[in-house]
Amino acid sequence: MSAAAAHRRAMGAPDDLVRCPLMPTYGAPRVQFVRGEGSWLWDREGKRYLDLLSGLAVTSLGHAHPAVATAVAEQAATLLHVSNLFGTEHNAPVALALDRLLGGGGQVFFANSGAEANECALKLARKWAGGPQGTYTVVSAYGSFHGRTLATLHATGQPAKHEPFQPLPAGFRHVAWADVGALDAALDGSVAAVLLEAVQGEGGVNPAPDGYLREVRDLCTERGVLLMLDEVQTGLGRCGAWFAHQRAGIRPDVVTMAKALGNGVPIGACWARAEVAAAFEPGDHATTYGGQPLATAAARAVLSVMEHEDVPARAERAGARLTAGLLDLPGVTAVRGWGLLLAAELSVPAGPVAADLLDHGVVVNAVTGSALRLAPSLLIADDEIDHAVDAVGAAIDRAVAAVDGGGE
Ligand SMILES: *Cc1c(COP(=O)(O)O)cnc(C)c1O
């Protein structure tokens, strides 16, 4: 048995997972989920878990939402795919809804993931700026996350992740997060665009400080460079606004999104102001699957439910309740984030607490060594929030007891 397989078996993975020939890009799975409903998941043994992670901010309407399930099932039995050589039913309605939620005046390209939505933005910025003339650099922030393709990996401001994959595509530059002066200094004549998250998600749930995005907007306008917001994790209600940048009262030139748009069906989108989008001509960019009927049927149902439920307001209310509950726990030193994209800073290491919570039927993730990320369904009920707070409190208590007892 390989070391990885032995590890999986030791972690209690079922036998078919032990033998499964998956590349070792992910850690050994500890649980296999087979079913979900709302905020809850069930594993193979029938054990129930409260899902406070939503598949990394994807299932914002909870699992197996009936409207989405019906739309997907009906579409699967009607038409799955014809290619972008032809029109399909849901493309325009979904694009119109997204454009409306973004304030209008833009156009949309459909992709299949967050990284692909960002690839579209990066190519658009180069085409818009006339890349061959030497204006092609994209400036992003340290601590950011923009994807795992070669270009989006280079946009990701985490040098340790770059190292094994050099050389990466040229034309990327990183500056300190939340430092307008550093950004100002980086905007030389080679720069086409600035790419930022409004809340750095993978980087530890770091919201833009007050005034930062507005100053960045002014700076980009003054220098004639595009401001592109990566809302792949923050978008579609998660942060208490349709898009997190709207909390800062700014209008970006380009916005990318993905995770919550299909509630689990892969889809990404890149929106750009129409004057910027006009830089693309037929043949400049394409994808086989992007915008195909299954994905857009799901997105159409998702957006319809989201508007009906007013998910930004729900996220804001639920986020306030969750934050207040967590702050009442002795082992929580701080809570940061917007809406229902939160990080709870702990007085004990977060990794073991997250593992212990999973054992006790609660799904969270340790977004840093000392913080748990909480990104539950935007439709989470008050009693589920209270259950979450109690569970996190009990897990911290067990961790503290283990530290106290471990010294003897
Ligand atoms: C998850 C994420 C991505 C990458 O999305 P994929 O669908 O995994 O390619 C890009 N940007 C941000 C901010 C993300 O959170």
Coordinates of C-alpha atoms and ligand atoms in Angstrom, one line a residue:
M1 CA 0.0 0.0 0.0
S2 CA 1.3 3.5 -0.8
A3 CA 2.0 6.0 1.9
A4 CA -1.0 8.1 0.7
A5 CA -3.3 5.1 0.7
A6 CA -2.1 4.0 4.2
H7 CA -2.8 7.6 5.3
R8 CA -6.3 7.6 3.9
R9 CA -7.0 4.2 5.5
A10 CA -5.7 5.5 8.8
M11 CA -8.0 8.5 8.4
G12 CA -10.9 6.1 8.1
A13 CA -11.6 6.6 4.3
P14 CA -13.7 3.9 2.8
D15 CA -11.9 1.2 0.8
D16 CA -12.8 2.5 -2.7
L17 CA -11.3 5.8 -1.7
V18 CA -8.1 4.1 -0.5
R19 CA -7.7 2.5 -4.0
C20 CA -8.9 5.6 -6.0
P21 CA -6.2 6.7 -8.5
L22 CA -6.6 10.4 -7.9
M23 CA -3.6 12.8 -8.3
P24 CA -2.2 13.8 -5.0
T25 CA -3.3 17.5 -5.4
Y26 CA -5.6 17.4 -2.4
G27 CA -5.1 16.1 1.2
A28 CA -6.5 12.7 2.1
P29 CA -10.3 13.0 2.3
R30 CA -11.7 12.3 5.8
V31 CA -15.3 12.1 4.9
Q32 CA -17.3 11.2 1.8
F33 CA -20.6 13.1 1.5
V34 CA -23.4 11.5 -0.3
R35 CA -26.4 13.8 0.1
G36 CA -27.3 17.4 1.1
E37 CA -30.3 19.4 1.9
G38 CA -30.3 23.1 2.8
S39 CA -27.5 23.7 5.3
W40 CA -27.0 20.0 6.0
L41 CA -24.9 17.2 4.6
W42 CA -24.9 13.4 5.2
D43 CA -22.0 11.0 4.9
R44 CA -22.0 7.3 3.8
E45 CA -22.7 6.2 7.3
G46 CA -25.8 8.4 7.6
K47 CA -24.1 10.9 9.9
R48 CA -25.4 14.5 9.6
Y49 CA -23.2 17.6 9.3
L50 CA -24.0 21.3 9.5
D51 CA -22.3 22.8 6.5
L52 CA -20.7 26.2 7.3
L53 CA -18.5 26.2 4.2
S54 CA -20.9 25.7 1.3
G55 CA -18.3 24.0 -0.8
L56 CA -16.1 27.0 -0.5
A57 CA -18.8 29.7 -0.9
V58 CA -20.5 27.9 -3.8
T59 CA -23.8 26.5 -2.5
S60 CA -25.1 29.8 -1.4
L61 CA -28.7 28.7 -1.6
G62 CA -27.9 25.5 0.4
H63 CA -27.8 21.9 -1.0
A64 CA -30.4 20.5 -3.3
H65 CA -32.4 23.7 -3.5
P66 CA -35.7 22.6 -5.2
A67 CA -35.8 25.4 -7.7
V68 CA -32.3 24.8 -8.9
A69 CA -32.7 21.0 -8.9
T70 CA -35.8 21.2 -11.0
A71 CA -34.2 23.7 -13.5
V72 CA -31.2 21.4 -13.9
A73 CA -33.2 18.2 -14.2
E74 CA -35.6 19.8 -16.7
Q75 CA -32.7 21.3 -18.7
A76 CA -30.9 17.9 -18.7
A77 CA -34.0 16.3 -20.2
T78 CA -34.3 19.1 -22.8
L79 CA -31.0 20.3 -24.2
L80 CA -27.5 20.1 -22.7
H81 CA -25.2 21.5 -25.3
V82 CA -25.0 22.9 -28.8
S83 CA -21.8 25.1 -28.7
N84 CA -21.5 28.8 -29.0
L85 CA -21.9 28.7 -32.7
F86 CA -25.7 28.9 -31.9
G87 CA -27.9 30.8 -29.6
T88 CA -29.5 29.2 -26.5
E89 CA -32.4 30.0 -24.3
H90 CA -30.9 31.3 -21.0
N91 CA -27.8 33.2 -22.1
A92 CA -29.4 36.6 -22.6
P93 CA -31.7 36.5 -19.5
V94 CA -28.8 35.5 -17.2
A95 CA -26.5 38.2 -18.8
L96 CA -29.3 40.8 -18.4
A97 CA -29.9 39.9 -14.8
L98 CA -26.2 40.1 -14.0
D99 CA -25.8 43.4 -15.8
R100 CA -28.8 44.8 -13.9
L101 CA -27.4 43.7 -10.5
L102 CA -24.1 45.4 -11.5
G103 CA -25.8 48.7 -12.3
G104 CA -26.1 48.3 -16.1
G105 CA -24.1 49.3 -19.1
G106 CA -22.1 46.2 -19.4
Q107 CA -21.7 42.9 -21.3
V108 CA -21.0 39.4 -20.1
F109 CA -18.8 36.5 -21.2
F110 CA -19.7 33.1 -19.8
A111 CA -16.9 30.7 -18.7
N112 CA -16.8 27.6 -16.6
S113 CA -14.9 28.6 -13.4
G114 CA -13.4 31.4 -11.5
A115 CA -10.0 31.0 -13.0
E116 CA -11.6 31.1 -16.5
A117 CA -13.6 34.2 -15.7
N118 CA -10.4 35.9 -14.6
E119 CA -8.5 34.6 -17.7
C120 CA -11.2 36.4 -19.8
A121 CA -10.6 39.6 -17.7
L122 CA -6.8 39.4 -18.2
K123 CA -7.1 38.9 -22.0
L124 CA -9.7 41.7 -22.2
A125 CA -7.4 44.1 -20.3
R126 CA -4.5 43.3 -22.8
K127 CA -6.7 43.7 -25.8
W128 CA -8.2 46.9 -24.5
A129 CA -4.8 48.4 -23.7
G130 CA -3.3 47.3 -27.0
G131 CA -0.9 44.8 -25.3
P132 CA 1.6 44.6 -28.2
Q133 CA 2.4 48.3 -27.6
G134 CA 3.8 47.4 -24.2
T135 CA 0.8 48.2 -22.1
Y136 CA -0.1 44.9 -20.6
T137 CA 0.9 44.7 -16.9
V138 CA -1.8 43.7 -14.4
V139 CA -1.2 44.8 -10.9
S140 CA -2.7 42.7 -8.0
A141 CA -2.2 42.5 -4.3
Y142 CA -0.1 40.3 -2.1
G143 CA -2.3 37.8 -0.2
S144 CA -4.8 37.7 -3.1
F145 CA -6.1 34.6 -4.8
H146 CA -7.2 34.6 -8.5
G147 CA -7.0 31.0 -9.6
R148 CA -4.6 28.1 -10.6
T149 CA -4.1 28.5 -14.3
L150 CA -0.6 29.8 -15.2
A151 CA -1.8 33.4 -15.7
T152 CA -4.2 33.5 -12.8
L153 CA -1.6 31.8 -10.6
H154 CA 0.8 34.7 -11.5
A155 CA -1.9 37.2 -10.7
T156 CA -2.3 35.4 -7.3
G157 CA -0.1 37.4 -4.9
Q158 CA 1.4 34.4 -3.1
P159 CA 5.0 34.0 -4.3
A160 CA 5.4 30.5 -2.6
K161 CA 2.7 29.2 -4.9
H162 CA 4.5 30.5 -8.0
E163 CA 7.9 28.9 -7.2
P164 CA 7.4 25.4 -8.5
F165 CA 5.8 26.6 -11.7
Q166 CA 8.2 29.1 -13.1
P167 CA 8.5 30.6 -15.6
L168 CA 5.0 32.1 -15.4
P169 CA 3.4 34.3 -18.0
A170 CA 5.0 37.8 -18.0
G171 CA 3.0 41.0 -17.2
F172 CA 2.1 40.7 -13.6
R173 CA 3.2 42.8 -10.6
H174 CA 2.2 42.7 -6.9
V175 CA 1.8 45.4 -4.4
A176 CA 1.0 45.5 -0.7
W177 CA -2.8 44.9 0.1
A178 CA -4.7 48.0 1.2
D179 CA -1.8 50.4 0.5
V180 CA -2.9 53.1 -2.0
G181 CA 0.6 54.6 -2.0
A182 CA 2.2 51.3 -3.1
L183 CA -0.4 51.0 -5.8
D184 CA 0.2 54.5 -7.0
A185 CA 3.9 53.8 -7.3
A186 CA 3.3 50.6 -9.3
L187 CA 1.1 52.3 -12.0
D188 CA 3.8 53.1 -14.6
G189 CA 3.1 53.3 -18.4
S190 CA 3.1 49.5 -18.8
V191 CA 0.0 48.9 -16.6
A192 CA -3.3 48.0 -18.3
A193 CA -5.3 47.1 -15.2
V194 CA -5.5 46.6 -11.5
L195 CA -7.1 43.4 -10.2
L196 CA -8.4 43.2 -6.6
E197 CA -10.7 41.3 -4.4
A198 CA -13.0 43.4 -2.2
V199 CA -12.5 40.8 0.6
Q200 CA -9.4 38.6 0.1
G201 CA -11.0 35.2 0.6
E202 CA -8.4 32.5 0.4
G203 CA -5.9 35.0 1.8
G204 CA -7.6 34.9 5.2
V205 CA -10.9 36.8 4.8
N206 CA -9.4 40.3 4.7
P207 CA -11.9 43.0 3.9
A208 CA -10.8 46.2 2.1
P209 CA -10.4 48.9 4.7
D210 CA -12.7 51.9 4.7
G211 CA -12.0 54.2 1.8
Y212 CA -9.4 51.9 0.1
L213 CA -11.5 50.8 -2.9
R214 CA -12.8 54.4 -3.5
E215 CA -9.2 55.7 -3.5
V216 CA -8.2 52.9 -5.9
R217 CA -11.1 53.7 -8.2
D218 CA -10.0 57.4 -8.3
L219 CA -6.4 56.4 -8.9
C220 CA -7.3 54.0 -11.8
T221 CA -9.5 56.6 -13.4
E222 CA -6.8 59.3 -13.1
R223 CA -4.2 57.0 -14.7
G224 CA -6.4 55.5 -17.3
V225 CA -6.1 51.9 -16.2
L226 CA -8.9 49.4 -15.8
L227 CA -10.2 48.5 -12.3
M228 CA -11.1 44.8 -12.3
L229 CA -12.8 43.3 -9.2
D230 CA -12.5 39.5 -8.7
E231 CA -15.8 38.7 -7.0
V232 CA -15.6 35.0 -7.6
Q233 CA -15.9 34.3 -3.9
T234 CA -17.5 37.6 -2.7
G235 CA -20.2 38.1 -5.3
L236 CA -23.9 37.3 -5.5
G237 CA -25.0 38.3 -2.1
R238 CA -22.4 36.6 0.0
C239 CA -21.0 39.8 1.5
G240 CA -24.3 41.6 2.2
A241 CA -24.5 43.3 -1.2
W242 CA -25.1 41.8 -4.6
F243 CA -21.4 42.5 -5.2
A244 CA -19.0 43.3 -2.4
H245 CA -17.5 46.3 -4.1
Q246 CA -20.9 47.9 -4.0
R247 CA -20.5 48.3 -0.2
A248 CA -17.7 50.8 -1.1
G249 CA -20.0 52.6 -3.5
I250 CA -17.7 52.2 -6.5
R251 CA -18.2 51.0 -10.1
P252 CA -15.4 48.8 -11.5
D253 CA -14.7 48.4 -15.2
V254 CA -14.6 44.7 -15.1
V255 CA -16.1 42.2 -12.5
T256 CA -15.6 38.4 -12.5
M257 CA -17.7 35.9 -10.7
A258 CA -18.3 32.2 -10.5
K259 CA -18.7 30.2 -7.3
A260 CA -22.3 30.9 -6.2
L261 CA -23.6 31.6 -9.7
G262 CA -24.5 27.9 -10.4
N263 CA -25.0 26.8 -6.8
G264 CA -22.7 23.9 -7.6
V265 CA -23.1 23.7 -11.4
P266 CA -19.8 24.9 -12.9
I267 CA -20.2 28.4 -14.4
G268 CA -18.2 31.6 -14.3
A269 CA -18.8 35.0 -15.8
C270 CA -16.8 38.1 -16.7
W271 CA -18.7 41.4 -16.9
A272 CA -17.2 44.5 -18.4
R273 CA -18.4 48.0 -19.2
A274 CA -19.6 47.9 -22.8
E275 CA -16.8 50.3 -23.9
V276 CA -14.3 47.9 -22.5
A277 CA -16.0 44.8 -23.8
A278 CA -15.9 46.3 -27.2
A279 CA -12.2 45.6 -27.4
F280 CA -13.0 42.0 -28.1
E281 CA -13.8 41.0 -31.6
P282 CA -15.2 37.6 -32.8
G283 CA -12.4 35.1 -32.5
D284 CA -10.6 36.8 -29.7
H285 CA -11.9 34.6 -26.9
A286 CA -14.0 31.4 -26.7
T287 CA -14.8 28.3 -24.7
T288 CA -16.6 25.1 -25.7
Y289 CA -18.7 24.8 -22.6
G290 CA -19.0 28.3 -21.4
G291 CA -22.6 29.5 -21.4
Q292 CA -24.1 26.1 -22.3
P293 CA -27.7 25.5 -21.5
L294 CA -27.3 23.4 -18.3
A295 CA -25.1 25.9 -16.6
T296 CA -27.2 28.9 -17.6
A297 CA -30.4 27.2 -16.7
A298 CA -28.9 26.7 -13.2
A299 CA -27.7 30.3 -13.0
R300 CA -31.1 31.6 -14.1
A301 CA -32.8 29.6 -11.4
V302 CA -30.2 30.7 -8.8
L303 CA -30.5 34.4 -9.7
S304 CA -34.3 34.2 -9.6
V305 CA -34.3 32.6 -6.1
M306 CA -31.6 35.0 -4.9
E307 CA -33.7 38.0 -5.9
H308 CA -36.9 36.5 -4.5
E309 CA -35.1 35.8 -1.1
D310 CA -33.2 39.1 -1.2
V311 CA -30.0 37.2 -0.3
P312 CA -27.8 40.3 0.3
A313 CA -30.1 41.4 3.1
R314 CA -30.4 37.9 4.5
A315 CA -26.6 37.5 4.5
E316 CA -26.2 40.8 6.3
R317 CA -28.7 39.9 9.0
A318 CA -27.4 36.3 9.4
G319 CA -23.8 37.5 9.4
A320 CA -24.6 40.0 12.2
R321 CA -26.2 37.2 14.3
L322 CA -23.3 34.8 13.7
T323 CA -20.7 37.5 14.4
A324 CA -22.4 38.4 17.7
G325 CA -22.6 34.8 18.8
L326 CA -19.0 34.0 17.9
L327 CA -17.7 37.2 19.7
D328 CA -19.5 35.9 22.9
L329 CA -17.3 32.8 22.9
P330 CA -14.2 33.2 25.2
G331 CA -11.9 31.5 22.7
V332 CA -12.8 33.8 19.8
T333 CA -10.6 36.9 19.9
A334 CA -12.0 38.7 16.8
V335 CA -14.4 38.2 13.9
R336 CA -13.8 39.8 10.5
G337 CA -15.5 39.8 7.1
W338 CA -18.6 41.1 5.4
G339 CA -22.1 39.5 5.4
L340 CA -21.6 35.7 5.5
L341 CA -18.0 35.6 4.5
L342 CA -16.4 35.6 8.0
A343 CA -13.3 34.5 9.7
A344 CA -13.2 33.9 13.5
E345 CA -9.8 34.4 15.0
L346 CA -9.2 31.8 17.7
S347 CA -7.0 31.7 20.8
V348 CA -6.0 28.2 19.9
P349 CA -4.7 26.7 16.6
A350 CA -7.5 26.6 14.0
G351 CA -6.5 23.4 12.1
P352 CA -7.2 21.0 15.0
V353 CA -10.4 22.8 15.8
A354 CA -11.7 22.5 12.2
A355 CA -10.8 18.7 12.3
D356 CA -12.5 18.3 15.6
L357 CA -15.6 20.1 14.3
L358 CA -15.8 17.7 11.4
D359 CA -15.7 14.8 13.8
H360 CA -18.6 16.5 15.7
G361 CA -20.7 17.1 12.5
V362 CA -19.8 20.6 11.5
V363 CA -18.0 21.7 8.3
V364 CA -15.7 24.7 8.5
N365 CA -12.2 25.4 7.2
A366 CA -9.1 26.7 8.8
V367 CA -8.4 29.7 6.4
T368 CA -5.2 30.5 8.4
G369 CA -3.3 28.8 11.2
S370 CA -5.4 30.7 13.7
A371 CA -8.7 31.5 12.0
L372 CA -11.8 29.5 10.9
R373 CA -13.6 30.6 7.7
L374 CA -17.4 30.5 8.0
A375 CA -19.3 30.8 4.7
P376 CA -22.7 29.1 5.3
S377 CA -25.7 29.1 3.1
L378 CA -27.2 32.6 2.7
L379 CA -30.5 31.0 3.6
I380 CA -29.2 29.6 6.9
A381 CA -31.9 29.7 9.7
D382 CA -31.4 31.4 13.1
D383 CA -31.5 28.1 15.0
E384 CA -28.8 26.7 12.6
I385 CA -26.6 29.8 13.4
D386 CA -27.1 29.2 17.1
H387 CA -26.2 25.5 16.6
A388 CA -23.0 26.6 14.8
V389 CA -22.0 29.0 17.5
D390 CA -22.5 26.3 20.2
A391 CA -20.5 23.8 18.2
V392 CA -17.6 26.2 17.6
G393 CA -17.6 27.1 21.3
A394 CA -17.6 23.4 22.4
A395 CA -14.7 22.6 20.0
I396 CA -12.6 25.5 21.3
D397 CA -13.3 24.3 24.9
R398 CA -12.1 20.8 23.9
A399 CA -9.0 22.3 22.3
V400 CA -8.2 24.4 25.4
A401 CA -8.8 21.3 27.7
A402 CA -6.4 19.3 25.5
V403 CA -3.7 22.0 25.8
D404 CA -4.2 22.2 29.6
G405 CA -4.3 18.5 30.1
G406 CA -1.5 17.8 27.6
G407 CA 1.2 19.4 29.7
E408 CA 0.8 16.8 32.5
Ligands
LIG1 C1 -12.1 30.3 -5.9 C2 -11.5 31.6 -6.4 C3 -11.0 31.7 -7.7 C4 -10.8 30.5 -8.6 O1 -12.0 29.9 -9.0 P1 -12.0 28.4 -9.6 O2 -13.4 28.1 -10.0 O3 -11.4 27.5 -8.6 O4 -11.1 28.5 -10.8 C5 -10.6 32.9 -8.2 N1 -10.7 34.0 -7.5 C6 -11.2 34.0 -6.2 C7 -11.3 35.2 -5.4 C8 -11.6 32.8 -5.6 O5 -12.1 32.7 -4.4

